Amino acid sequence: MAKQSSELAIAELKKLLREKEELNAGAAEKIEEVVAVLNKCPPTYDPAFQRIILGFTDFKINNFDKNPDLYYQLANGQSPQYLVIACSDSRVSPSVILNFQPGEAFMVRNIANMVPPFNQIRHSGIGAAIEYAITALKVQNILVVAHSRCGGIERLMSHPEDGSAPFDFIDDWVKIGLPAKLKVLKEYEGYDFKEQCRFCEKESVNNSLVNLRTYPYVESGVRNKSIELLGGYYDFVKGEFSLWKHESYITEPITIPLPTHHHSNLAL
Amino acid sequence: MAVPAPFSLSSDSFASKPSTTTIFGCAALKKGNFEQTHFRSCTAFRRNQGFTLKASMGPPGFTDKLNNNKLKTLADTEDGCDIFNDLKDRFLSFKKNKYLKNIDQYENLAKVQTPKFMVIACADSRVCPSNILGFQPGEAFMIRNIANLVPTFESGPSETNAALEFAVNTLLVENILVIGHSCCGGIRALMSMEDDDVERSFIKSWVIGGKNARIKAKAAGSNLSFDEQCTHCEKESINHSLLNLLTYPWIEEKVANKELSIHGGYYNFVDCSFEKWTLDYRETKLEENGRITAKNKIFWC
């Protein structure tokens, strides 16, 4: 079994070697070295192990070694332009879907890409990441990215109404999105459950953007326009990406009674 | 009102069949010619974006108001335009070079994810596992936090615990990999702080979770420089997290039954090397001093 996976890895490397015609002689030699190492792998090496060797070798040969200036610079410090908060889901890595290269995005990944309101006792994990990104790294753009068919949002929408047994930790975490759930249940009453989930995936991003502003350094950055708050939605069923911006502004006065209005614009 | 109907990088331009809807509603963009001059795409883009951007956040009654104020909005989004274009180009490049070229794979993935790995890595912009280990969509469920720390089961609910629970009990991942890295700012903060100093910042109250690793790093490296001690702590803290993983009953059970393996990894981005090791459960349980026993070590540079 292990032997097979080692052979598989070697086959993949050789394929890589054939495909990447631009690979220089040095890289080809490196690959030969890897093949030699893999051939010597003790039989206890499992596929997971092989996967990591292969992945890192490919990165080193085709990325690190080809961009020495960039990596020399990055070794001395990072100054990413983005703080990205995305879901843990294996299908939505922002480095893949938005092609973020090393150094470009400071990144938090959690279940359902949620940002809780400022709370130093309960939520120091994500709080630490926001604090570090804003106060130490001075990132200028905070992007919260949600996605289609999110298991975390589905759980938020279905529990506890469905009578399922609670989880140890998941329910406590996703309930951060409760305001979004309530809003969707109210405004999309009567819609199919799956449709409500789609609405909640997007609304929950807005909830997180609002919560971000409870962090004092985010709020002051938004006010003096040094920080942009962005919402994103990756639909992996359709292969689409939506992007919007959270704005802070003072509204113009309204006259009561309000004129009647329709939601037609939003059917886009 | 609640749903943001923002600009969408729709499939129109690349899809094989003619599309019936377009969110851009702009001829230039509809034809899929995104390589036009920056100015033109920027203008077209802004024109369409006007009300939807704002509409996403306003209370009911607000949307109509904003529609009447499009011009004002255009001016407001001037600065945001570069960012929007940047992200648009990024996504379209992914879509063209990966999504559409592997459409069958993405269709299958859209139905279900079955990752073999759960990865816990640092939020640092230089160490994304998708880059350094080349994880493709569907391969790795991922948590990223400051200093890739795993809190204990007893420490109560947190996003890291929630993700572990989902990955282990619902997705049934076979491997958990905790990856640390060189020059970690979180570990530096941990090494330079005082224990009673936690109220003042999120960072300190988060990284204090790794204080046992700090104690070991300081004890082991009294004759080392501060930087060297930090490096020591970066690695020690990974082992500490691996031990913390075993405090979750549903993780320990699976590890004991060999249904789940726990690995540590260390990425040094100064010399581009990677170390990996696997927790030896039986030997670790025999150790009584709270140290881990590792097996299958490799060092790759």
XYZ file of C-alpha atoms in Angstrom:
569
model
C 0.000 0.000 0.000
C 2.687 2.412 1.056
C 4.882 1.186 -1.713
C 2.093 1.836 -4.167
C 1.617 5.401 -3.024
C 5.327 5.994 -3.283
C 5.210 4.735 -6.852
C 2.237 6.978 -7.464
C 4.164 9.968 -6.196
C 7.082 9.148 -8.453
C 4.768 8.791 -11.415
C 3.270 12.197 -10.620
C 6.662 13.792 -10.355
C 7.682 12.376 -13.679
C 4.487 13.668 -15.202
C 5.248 17.077 -13.757
C 8.678 16.871 -15.278
C 7.240 16.162 -18.694
C 4.543 18.820 -18.502
C 6.629 21.690 -17.292
C 8.836 22.145 -20.264
C 10.118 25.390 -18.918
C 11.612 23.612 -15.937
C 15.294 24.269 -16.013
C 17.931 21.630 -15.633
C 18.385 22.420 -11.944
C 14.740 21.760 -11.213
C 14.845 18.525 -13.154
C 17.775 17.449 -11.036
C 15.839 18.318 -7.896
C 12.999 16.151 -9.050
C 15.407 13.306 -9.638
C 16.590 13.835 -6.074
C 13.024 13.632 -4.810
C 12.454 10.475 -6.761
C 15.572 9.061 -5.164
C 14.292 10.008 -1.708
C 10.876 8.557 -2.361
C 12.435 5.351 -3.570
C 14.211 5.094 -0.248
C 11.079 5.823 1.802
C 10.501 3.170 4.428
C 7.357 1.188 3.747
C 5.659 2.748 6.763
C 5.197 5.991 4.868
C 1.512 6.357 4.252
C -0.223 8.243 1.453
C -0.726 11.281 3.684
C 2.990 11.479 4.196
C 3.721 11.131 0.501
C 1.190 13.825 -0.273
C 3.022 16.301 1.905
C 6.444 15.485 0.504
C 5.140 15.881 -3.013
C 3.247 19.101 -2.284
C 6.137 20.826 -0.569
C 8.668 19.715 -3.180
C 6.517 21.121 -5.944
C 6.177 24.425 -4.076
C 9.895 24.658 -3.468
C 10.914 23.895 -7.034
C 8.234 25.805 -8.870
C 7.614 28.729 -6.559
C 10.183 29.355 -3.828
C 13.307 28.691 -5.861
C 11.958 30.664 -8.808
C 11.243 33.827 -6.817
C 14.293 34.302 -4.609
C 13.843 38.075 -4.269
C 10.254 37.790 -3.133
C 11.011 35.113 -0.579
C 14.069 36.919 0.694
C 11.891 39.961 1.271
C 9.095 37.949 2.872
C 11.509 36.238 5.252
C 12.226 39.679 6.680
C 8.616 40.643 7.206
C 5.070 40.554 5.915
C 2.908 43.493 4.883
C -0.240 41.912 3.452
C -2.835 44.089 1.792
C -5.747 41.913 2.905
C -7.109 40.342 6.025
C -9.304 37.523 4.735
C -11.804 35.665 6.875
C -13.009 32.541 5.095
C -14.643 29.232 5.883
C -12.680 26.123 6.891
C -14.427 24.202 4.101
C -11.882 22.317 2.007
C -13.336 23.672 -1.243
C -12.994 27.397 -0.677
C -9.367 28.233 0.102
C -8.932 31.921 -0.813
C -5.341 31.187 -1.869
C -6.827 29.000 -4.575
C -9.987 30.829 -5.610
C -8.485 34.316 -5.378
C -4.947 33.259 -6.175
C -3.383 34.835 -3.106
C 0.356 34.269 -3.157
C 2.547 34.179 -0.049
C 2.634 37.604 1.590
C -0.621 38.882 0.110
C -3.278 37.919 2.623
C -3.337 37.431 6.369
C -5.925 34.737 6.789
C -8.347 33.432 9.343
C -10.339 30.325 8.549
C -13.123 29.131 10.776
C -16.499 27.431 10.504
C -18.830 29.589 8.380
C -16.374 32.522 8.226
C -17.875 34.254 11.232
C -16.698 37.275 13.153
C -18.167 37.548 16.654
C -18.740 40.932 18.290
C -15.797 42.296 20.305
C -15.511 40.132 23.415
C -12.127 39.676 25.042
C -13.208 36.891 27.317
C -15.028 34.627 24.905
C -13.406 35.154 21.536
C -9.712 35.793 21.882
C -8.811 33.520 18.946
C -10.268 35.512 16.094
C -9.908 38.703 18.138
C -6.146 38.164 18.240
C -6.000 37.774 14.462
C -8.012 40.947 13.824
C -6.014 42.892 16.381
C -2.692 41.740 14.934
C -3.703 42.355 11.331
C -4.966 45.866 12.012
C -2.697 47.200 14.745
C 0.588 45.495 13.869
C 0.354 44.809 10.124
C -1.910 47.755 9.229
C -3.899 45.892 6.593
C -6.185 48.106 4.568
C -8.818 45.680 3.374
C -10.833 43.214 5.373
C -12.619 40.665 3.212
C -15.149 38.224 4.653
C -15.821 35.432 2.142
C -18.779 33.086 2.391
C -19.704 30.266 0.038
C -22.510 28.121 -1.309
C -23.682 24.975 0.494
C -22.025 25.945 3.763
C -22.443 23.247 6.408
C -22.042 25.751 9.242
C -24.863 27.942 7.961
C -27.057 24.928 7.350
C -26.544 23.926 10.964
C -27.337 27.463 12.140
C -30.567 27.438 10.132
C -31.726 23.947 11.136
C -30.831 23.680 14.823
C -32.493 23.511 17.327
C -35.803 23.529 15.389
C -35.077 20.136 13.853
C -34.726 18.503 17.264
C -31.225 17.193 16.547
C -28.762 16.555 19.358
C -26.484 19.467 20.115
C -22.778 19.407 19.238
C -20.109 20.086 21.854
C -18.755 23.196 20.160
C -20.242 23.794 16.719
C -23.613 25.170 17.832
C -22.021 27.555 20.243
C -19.862 28.932 17.452
C -22.409 29.251 14.636
C -24.916 31.027 16.847
C -22.843 34.151 16.217
C -24.877 34.256 13.011
C -28.218 34.248 14.836
C -29.118 37.839 13.840
C -28.694 36.823 10.196
C -30.847 33.744 10.716
C -33.654 35.736 12.314
C -33.552 38.288 9.542
C -33.724 35.617 6.842
C -36.539 33.732 8.574
C -38.518 36.944 8.749
C -37.838 38.300 5.289
C -37.897 35.001 3.435
C -40.665 33.300 5.319
C -42.213 30.528 3.259
C -39.133 30.009 1.102
C -37.702 26.557 0.715
C -35.162 25.658 3.451
C -32.256 25.386 1.002
C -33.070 28.797 -0.415
C -33.201 30.274 3.062
C -29.745 28.829 3.688
C -28.405 30.576 0.543
C -29.824 33.882 1.769
C -28.388 33.323 5.225
C -24.914 32.551 3.841
C -24.865 36.053 2.385
C -26.645 37.810 5.218
C -24.245 36.265 7.694
C -21.371 38.027 5.922
C -23.135 41.330 6.556
C -23.579 40.341 10.177
C -19.836 39.715 10.413
C -19.030 43.028 8.719
C -21.190 44.819 11.264
C -19.516 42.882 14.071
C -16.087 43.856 12.760
C -16.953 47.447 13.526
C -17.286 46.634 17.228
C -13.477 46.285 17.281
C -12.290 49.802 18.127
C -9.302 49.808 15.734
C -11.471 48.561 12.873
C -14.110 51.184 13.567
C -11.638 54.032 13.655
C -9.998 52.762 10.464
C -13.349 52.624 8.693
C -14.193 56.113 9.882
C -11.002 57.678 8.627
C -11.166 55.587 5.448
C -7.921 53.731 6.030
C -9.817 50.435 6.156
C -12.240 49.016 3.595
C -14.753 46.373 4.663
C -15.628 43.942 1.893
C -18.054 41.062 1.657
C -17.622 38.209 -0.799
C -19.612 35.139 -1.789
C -18.153 32.226 -3.723
C -20.762 30.058 -5.390
C -18.932 26.861 -6.263
C -21.984 25.377 -7.885
C -22.153 28.073 -10.539
C -18.520 29.139 -10.460
C -19.373 32.716 -9.550
C -17.958 35.218 -7.149
C -19.890 38.206 -5.770
C -18.280 41.110 -4.062
C -19.700 44.042 -2.169
C -18.621 46.748 0.172
C -19.750 47.790 3.591
C -19.997 51.533 3.708
C -20.186 53.860 6.609
C -22.017 57.091 6.004
C -24.596 59.316 7.503
C -27.989 58.902 5.929
C -29.949 61.755 4.504
C -33.027 62.647 6.499
C -36.162 60.777 5.600
C -39.671 62.168 5.500
C -42.323 60.294 7.367
C -44.611 58.775 6.177
C -42.211 56.849 3.986
C -42.993 56.546 0.308
C -44.044 53.013 -0.604
C -41.302 51.029 -2.171
C -40.693 47.698 -3.833
C -37.885 45.261 -3.608
C -37.650 44.795 -7.322
C -34.093 46.024 -7.589
C -32.919 43.277 -5.404
C -34.157 40.542 -7.653
C -31.025 40.980 -9.730
C -33.663 43.875 1.121
C -31.464 41.651 3.115
C -29.687 40.012 0.268
C -26.778 41.778 -1.198
C -27.148 41.578 -4.923
C -23.721 42.858 -5.626
C -21.680 42.724 -8.751
C -20.983 39.220 -9.719
C -18.101 37.740 -11.603
C -20.478 35.611 -13.493
C -19.752 32.674 -15.690
C -21.116 34.433 -18.756
C -17.908 35.108 -20.508
C -16.529 31.632 -20.145
C -19.557 29.425 -20.184
C -20.098 27.439 -23.305
C -23.803 28.111 -23.600
C -25.196 31.597 -23.874
C -26.171 32.942 -20.562
C -29.651 34.145 -19.821
C -28.789 36.565 -17.088
C -26.048 38.959 -16.492
C -25.484 40.843 -13.376
C -23.153 43.305 -14.930
C -25.690 44.433 -17.495
C -22.905 46.124 -19.330
C -22.080 45.330 -22.913
C -18.341 45.556 -22.605
C -18.229 43.245 -19.673
C -20.874 40.908 -20.987
C -18.720 40.022 -23.938
C -16.149 38.900 -21.499
C -13.460 41.245 -22.613
C -11.911 41.943 -19.271
C -8.607 42.833 -20.778
C -9.764 46.238 -21.837
C -8.183 49.360 -20.489
C -8.278 49.783 -16.831
C -10.237 52.980 -17.077
C -13.073 51.537 -19.105
C -13.702 48.464 -17.077
C -13.398 50.507 -13.999
C -16.066 52.937 -15.082
C -18.432 50.294 -16.304
C -17.979 48.423 -13.154
C -18.641 51.349 -10.942
C -21.736 52.348 -12.770
C -23.295 49.040 -12.025
C -22.082 48.701 -8.602
C -23.539 51.891 -7.299
C -26.698 50.947 -5.569
C -26.068 47.311 -4.909
C -23.069 47.933 -2.776
C -24.905 50.169 -0.472
C -28.104 48.249 -0.711
C -26.454 45.404 1.037
C -26.315 47.144 4.339
C -29.072 49.691 4.560
C -32.281 49.187 6.458
C -35.545 48.812 4.501
C -36.515 51.988 2.786
C -32.945 52.787 2.164
C -32.526 51.097 -1.132
C -34.793 53.408 -3.077
C -33.124 56.353 -1.565
C -29.768 55.117 -2.702
C -30.944 54.490 -6.222
C -31.601 58.158 -6.509
C -28.139 58.907 -5.363
C -26.094 56.868 -7.754
C -23.820 59.684 -8.718
C -22.824 60.283 -5.198
C -22.078 56.604 -4.848
C -19.848 56.608 -7.885
C -17.646 59.176 -6.314
C -17.645 57.290 -3.059
C -16.413 54.080 -4.569
C -13.534 55.653 -6.458
C -10.999 54.289 -4.007
C -12.592 50.893 -3.819
C -12.333 50.390 -7.561
C -8.774 49.115 -7.621
C -9.516 46.625 -4.914
C -12.602 45.398 -6.732
C -10.683 45.036 -9.956
C -7.885 43.271 -8.187
C -10.231 40.693 -6.694
C -12.159 40.384 -9.957
C -8.994 39.560 -11.893
C -7.916 37.093 -9.251
C -11.181 35.201 -9.386
C -11.428 35.198 -13.161
C -7.941 33.785 -13.390
C -8.912 30.939 -11.052
C -12.092 30.345 -12.984
C -10.394 30.235 -16.348
C -7.298 28.264 -15.387
C -8.660 25.897 -12.793
C -12.437 25.794 -12.426
C -13.387 25.506 -16.075
C -10.491 23.212 -16.901
C -11.565 20.743 -14.235
C -15.273 21.281 -14.383
C -16.145 17.641 -13.653
C -14.084 17.647 -10.527
C -15.670 20.891 -9.342
C -19.145 19.553 -10.053
C -18.436 16.537 -7.878
C -16.925 18.685 -5.167
C -19.968 20.937 -5.161
C -22.004 17.955 -3.985
C -19.813 16.911 -1.103
C -16.387 17.410 0.445
C -14.366 14.442 1.723
C -11.017 15.918 2.772
C -8.385 13.536 4.113
C -6.666 16.308 6.089
C -7.667 18.717 8.777
C -4.938 21.370 8.848
C -4.327 23.913 11.596
C -1.958 26.627 10.446
C -0.995 30.169 11.342
C -2.863 33.194 9.946
C 0.487 34.596 8.740
C 0.280 35.680 5.095
C 3.426 33.728 4.180
C 2.432 30.237 5.230
C -0.859 29.296 3.590
C -0.916 25.481 3.338
C -2.705 25.779 -0.025
C 0.482 27.401 -1.301
C 3.261 25.605 0.495
C 1.778 22.109 0.357
C -0.267 22.659 -2.768
C -3.578 21.496 -1.279
C -6.197 21.555 -4.005
C -9.912 22.188 -3.446
C -11.402 19.304 -1.498
C -8.160 18.098 0.048
C -7.867 19.913 3.363
C -10.334 21.307 5.856
C -8.504 24.239 7.341
C -8.309 26.345 10.457
C -6.034 29.353 10.543
C -5.415 31.242 13.736
C -2.590 33.150 15.361
C 0.364 30.819 16.042
C -1.559 27.666 15.006
C -2.576 26.871 18.564
C -5.015 24.152 19.578
C -6.780 24.891 22.876
C -7.566 21.988 25.205
C -10.992 20.361 25.331
C -11.474 21.804 28.797
C -10.855 25.365 27.696
C -14.417 25.564 26.383
C -15.968 26.491 23.057
C -13.938 28.324 20.457
C -13.783 28.391 16.680
C -10.878 25.945 16.677
C -12.794 23.403 18.763
C -15.868 23.794 16.579
C -13.870 23.116 13.427
C -12.138 20.107 14.986
C -15.475 18.668 15.977
C -16.877 19.074 12.475
C -13.778 17.695 10.755
C -13.347 14.676 13.027
C -16.946 13.674 13.748
C -18.784 14.738 10.599
C -16.211 14.715 7.814
C -14.240 11.836 9.357
C -10.821 13.163 8.307
C -7.980 10.672 8.647
C -5.172 13.104 9.445
C -4.831 16.197 11.590
C -1.771 18.264 10.734
C -0.635 21.202 12.874
C 1.837 23.395 10.975
C 4.082 25.941 12.664
C 6.580 28.234 11.002
C 9.721 30.331 11.398
C 9.648 33.950 12.643
C 6.128 33.577 14.063
C 4.840 36.862 15.495
C 2.395 35.087 17.799
C 5.123 32.962 19.363
C 7.300 36.053 19.752
C 4.457 37.741 21.612
C 4.123 34.664 23.826
C 7.859 34.575 24.571
C 8.061 38.256 25.473
C 4.929 38.637 27.623
C 4.246 38.289 31.325
C 1.544 35.874 32.430
C -0.483 38.475 34.265
C -0.492 40.694 31.225
C -3.478 39.205 29.450
C -6.238 41.745 29.956
C -4.763 44.303 27.682
C -5.002 42.545 24.365
C -6.617 39.735 22.438
C -3.223 38.642 21.201
C -1.874 38.058 24.678
C -4.986 36.367 25.984
C -4.903 34.047 22.971
C -1.217 33.101 22.852
C -1.041 32.523 26.604
C -2.662 29.189 25.719
C 0.819 28.112 24.650
C 2.511 28.975 27.920
C 3.611 25.409 28.686
C 5.592 25.475 25.459
C 7.209 28.705 26.566
C 8.230 27.200 29.890
C 9.892 24.304 28.089
C 11.560 26.561 25.529
C 12.972 28.806 28.251
C 14.159 25.863 30.319
C 15.816 24.198 27.357
C 17.436 27.289 25.993
C 18.704 29.383 28.864
C 21.986 29.872 27.012
C 20.320 30.662 23.692
C 19.556 34.050 22.180
C 15.959 35.289 22.281
C 15.483 34.485 18.583
C 16.751 30.962 19.094
C 14.453 30.514 22.053
C 11.540 31.646 19.890
C 12.435 29.054 17.249
C 12.552 26.427 19.955
C 9.159 27.570 21.226
C 7.656 27.493 17.731
C 8.394 23.778 17.552
C 7.626 23.033 21.174
C 4.258 24.703 20.808
C 3.338 22.403 17.916
C 3.971 19.380 20.136
C 1.981 21.046 22.853
C -0.934 21.430 20.406
C -0.630 17.771 19.392
C -0.973 16.805 23.046
C -3.927 19.136 23.413
C -5.628 17.347 20.529
C -5.583 14.198 22.660
C -7.635 15.962 25.352
C -10.680 15.687 23.057
C -12.265 12.318 23.874
C -13.506 11.770 20.317
C -10.050 12.484 18.936
C -8.172 10.283 21.382
C -10.543 7.398 20.756
C -9.980 7.557 17.013
C -6.221 7.902 17.399
C -6.140 4.905 19.745
C -8.134 2.914 17.163
C -5.766 4.042 14.409
C -8.591 5.710 12.496
C -6.920 9.077 12.841
C -3.263 10.159 12.757
C -1.893 13.316 14.316
C 1.033 15.048 12.625
C 3.217 18.031 13.346
C 4.843 20.137 10.629
C 7.291 23.031 10.689
C 7.835 25.315 7.713
C 10.973 27.422 7.746
C 10.507 30.150 5.151
C 13.999 31.517 5.555
C 15.689 28.466 4.033
C 12.554 26.812 2.617
C 12.688 23.610 4.597
C 9.868 21.519 5.964
C 9.929 19.092 8.869
C 7.188 16.651 9.540
C 6.605 14.068 12.219
C 3.785 11.878 13.471
C 2.649 11.488 17.027
C 3.328 7.975 18.289
C 0.252 7.449 20.409
C 1.298 4.393 22.339
C 4.756 5.707 23.202
C 3.376 9.143 24.073
C 0.920 7.606 26.518
C 3.828 5.816 28.201
C 5.693 9.077 28.691
C 4.696 10.663 31.946
C 6.347 14.029 31.627
C 3.881 15.462 29.130
C 6.215 15.099 26.171
C 5.311 13.599 22.889
C 7.029 10.736 21.192
C 7.327 11.212 17.476
C 7.791 8.734 14.680
C 8.263 8.929 10.931
C 10.289 12.105 11.125
C 11.463 13.687 7.943
C 13.321 16.874 7.261
C 13.001 18.277 3.800
C 15.043 21.125 2.379
